XYZ file of C-alpha atoms in Angstrom:
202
model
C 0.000 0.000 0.000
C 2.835 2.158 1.192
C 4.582 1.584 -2.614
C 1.539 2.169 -4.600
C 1.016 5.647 -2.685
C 4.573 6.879 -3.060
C 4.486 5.686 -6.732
C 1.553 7.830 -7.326
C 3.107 10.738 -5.990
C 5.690 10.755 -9.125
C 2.947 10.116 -11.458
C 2.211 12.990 -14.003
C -0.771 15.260 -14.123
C -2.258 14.078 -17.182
C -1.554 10.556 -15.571
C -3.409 10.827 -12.529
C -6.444 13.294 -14.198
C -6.859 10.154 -16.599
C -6.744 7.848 -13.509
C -9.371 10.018 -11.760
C -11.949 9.899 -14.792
C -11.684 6.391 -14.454
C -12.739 6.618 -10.523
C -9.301 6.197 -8.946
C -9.657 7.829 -5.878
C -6.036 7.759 -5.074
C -4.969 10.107 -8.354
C -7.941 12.344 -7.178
C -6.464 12.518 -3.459
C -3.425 12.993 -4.926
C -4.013 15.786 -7.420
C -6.162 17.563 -4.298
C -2.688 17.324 -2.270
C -0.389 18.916 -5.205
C -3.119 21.670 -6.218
C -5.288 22.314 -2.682
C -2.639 25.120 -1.795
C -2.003 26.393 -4.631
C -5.432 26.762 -5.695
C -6.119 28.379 -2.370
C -3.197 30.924 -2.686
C -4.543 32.449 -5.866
C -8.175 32.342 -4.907
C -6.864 34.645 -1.912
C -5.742 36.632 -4.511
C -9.404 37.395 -5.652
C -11.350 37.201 -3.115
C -10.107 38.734 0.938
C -12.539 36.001 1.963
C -10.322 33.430 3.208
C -12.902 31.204 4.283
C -14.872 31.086 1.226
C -11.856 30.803 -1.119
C -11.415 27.644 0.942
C -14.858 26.897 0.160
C -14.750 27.451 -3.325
C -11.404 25.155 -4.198
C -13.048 22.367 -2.084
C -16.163 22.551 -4.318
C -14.257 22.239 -7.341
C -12.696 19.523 -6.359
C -15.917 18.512 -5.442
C -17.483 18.505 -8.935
C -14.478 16.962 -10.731
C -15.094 13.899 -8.655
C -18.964 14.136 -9.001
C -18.330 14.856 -12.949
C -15.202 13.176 -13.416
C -16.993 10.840 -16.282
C -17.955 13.882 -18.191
C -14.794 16.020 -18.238
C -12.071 16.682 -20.865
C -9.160 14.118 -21.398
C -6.532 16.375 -22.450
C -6.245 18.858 -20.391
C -3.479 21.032 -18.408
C -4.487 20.038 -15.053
C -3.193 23.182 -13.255
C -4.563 25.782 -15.253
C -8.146 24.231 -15.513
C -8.453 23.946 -11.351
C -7.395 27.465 -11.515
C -10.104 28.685 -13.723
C -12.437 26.596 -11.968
C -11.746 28.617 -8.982
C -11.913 31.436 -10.427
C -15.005 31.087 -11.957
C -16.815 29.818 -8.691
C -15.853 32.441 -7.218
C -17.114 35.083 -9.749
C -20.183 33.282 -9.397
C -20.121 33.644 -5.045
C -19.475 37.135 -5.870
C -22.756 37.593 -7.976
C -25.185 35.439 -5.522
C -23.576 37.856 -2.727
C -24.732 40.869 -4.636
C -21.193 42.202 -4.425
C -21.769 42.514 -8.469
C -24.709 42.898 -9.580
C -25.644 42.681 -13.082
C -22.302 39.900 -13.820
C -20.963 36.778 -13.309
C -17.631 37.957 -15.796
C -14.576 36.925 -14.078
C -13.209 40.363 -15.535
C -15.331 42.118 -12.607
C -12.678 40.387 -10.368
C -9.784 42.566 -8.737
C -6.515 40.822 -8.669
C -5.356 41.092 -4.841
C -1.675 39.385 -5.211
C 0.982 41.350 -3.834
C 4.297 40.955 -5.775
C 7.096 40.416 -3.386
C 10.590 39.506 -4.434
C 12.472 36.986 -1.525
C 14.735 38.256 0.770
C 17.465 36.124 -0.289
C 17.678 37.983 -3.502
C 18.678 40.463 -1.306
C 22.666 41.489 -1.299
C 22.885 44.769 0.286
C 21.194 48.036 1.389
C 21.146 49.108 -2.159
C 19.859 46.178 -3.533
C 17.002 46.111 -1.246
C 16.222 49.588 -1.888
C 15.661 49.077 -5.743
C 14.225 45.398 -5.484
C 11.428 47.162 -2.889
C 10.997 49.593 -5.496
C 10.595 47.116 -8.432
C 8.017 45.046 -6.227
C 5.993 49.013 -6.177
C 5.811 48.904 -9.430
C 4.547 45.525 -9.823
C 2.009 45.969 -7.363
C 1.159 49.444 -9.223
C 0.145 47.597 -12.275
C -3.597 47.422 -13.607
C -5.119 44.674 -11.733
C -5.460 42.331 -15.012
C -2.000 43.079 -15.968
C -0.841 42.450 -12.794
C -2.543 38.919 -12.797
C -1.566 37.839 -16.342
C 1.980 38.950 -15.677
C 1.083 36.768 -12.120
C -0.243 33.702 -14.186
C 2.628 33.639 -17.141
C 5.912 34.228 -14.188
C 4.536 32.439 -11.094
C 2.555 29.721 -12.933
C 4.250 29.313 -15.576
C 1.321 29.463 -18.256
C 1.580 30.128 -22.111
C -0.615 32.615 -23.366
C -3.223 30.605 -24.403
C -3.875 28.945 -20.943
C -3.742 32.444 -19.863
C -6.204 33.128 -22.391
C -8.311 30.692 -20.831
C -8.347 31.478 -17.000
C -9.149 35.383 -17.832
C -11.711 34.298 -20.699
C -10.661 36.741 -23.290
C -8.976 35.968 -26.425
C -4.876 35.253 -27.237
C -4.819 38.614 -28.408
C -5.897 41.009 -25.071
C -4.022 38.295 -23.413
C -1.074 39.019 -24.941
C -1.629 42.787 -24.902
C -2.460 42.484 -21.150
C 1.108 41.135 -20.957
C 2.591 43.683 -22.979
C 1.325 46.552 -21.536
C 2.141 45.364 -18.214
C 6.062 43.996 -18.970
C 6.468 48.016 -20.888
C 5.162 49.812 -18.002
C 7.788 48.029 -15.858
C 10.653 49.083 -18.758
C 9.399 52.603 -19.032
C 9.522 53.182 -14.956
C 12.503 50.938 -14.281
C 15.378 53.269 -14.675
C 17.916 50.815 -13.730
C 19.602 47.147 -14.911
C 16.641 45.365 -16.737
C 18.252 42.069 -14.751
C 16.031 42.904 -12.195
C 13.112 42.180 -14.134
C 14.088 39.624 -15.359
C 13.756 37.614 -12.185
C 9.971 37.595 -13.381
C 10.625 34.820 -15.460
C 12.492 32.854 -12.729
C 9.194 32.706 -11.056
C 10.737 33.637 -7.752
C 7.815 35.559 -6.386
């Protein structure tokens, strides 16, 4: 018992989703343990609900149990849990009358604070300009500040980002355009420092 669950902990995403469709409640447990935080963590990012957030992720988990028979085969695991969250909770926003007229997950405000570790961190000056870079992060548009979250952190192509904002590639790819220029046209100093977007150390 021991070997099968450590096996399944090195199994793939696509592995274990296809495993779950097929009722294996071991790949489901297991793709709950690799995604629960996660999912969480960026569902605090929309909503200052904690509680509800937690909600939320547990329901979609939920319904891909319930529904597991009817869902996609190929999929990218990660990113469709995070749209499902993100989705739900547009929807708990609109039965709470906190929007009224909309369910659009573009009536969302992105909540994420960028923050750069402390390890990065050399020396007085350093910190000075990486706390400054982090500003202007956190200064961005809400949207462009969550696709530039979503391609960096996550690691998603543009057409998975795309997908969790439910737009099209193009205003995806603007959004992370605008948002990457903005950062060049304030940040007066070595572009190195944004670069660490892509490292995904945030």
């Amino acid at each position: 018992m021991k070997s099968q669950t450590l096996n399944n902990k090195f199994l793939d995403d696509n592995t274990l989703w296809s495993n779950l469709k097929a009722g294996d409640e071991k790949s489901f447990s297991q793709l709950f343990e690799r995604y629960y935080k996660d999912l969480v963590s960026y569902g605090n990012s929309l909503s200052p609900f904690e509680e509800k957030v937690q909600d939320c992720v547990q329901d979609v988990f939920a319904d891909v149990w319930v529904y597991r028979t009817t869902l996609q085969e190929n999929v990218v695991v990660k990113a469709y849990l995070l749209s499902s969250v993100r989705k739900r909770i547009a929807r708990l926003f609109q039965r709470d009358h906190i929007f009224r007229k909309t369910t659009s997950t573009e009536a969302i405000e992105f909540l994420f604070d960028f923050s750069i570790e402390n390890e990065l961190v050399e020396d007085e000056v350093t910190a000075e300009r990486v706390l400054y870079l982090n500003k202007l992060l956190n200064d961005l548009p809400p949207r462009q500040k969550e696709a530039l979250y979503l391609r960096y952190h996550q690691g998603f192509v543009v057409e998975q980002i795309a997908e969790l904002l439910d737009v099209n590639y193009q205003s995806a790819n603007n959004l992370l355009y605008r948002g990457l220029l903005s950062l060049r046209k304030e940040w007066k100093g070595n572009l190195s420092y944004i670069l660490l977007l892509s490292s995904g150390l945030f």
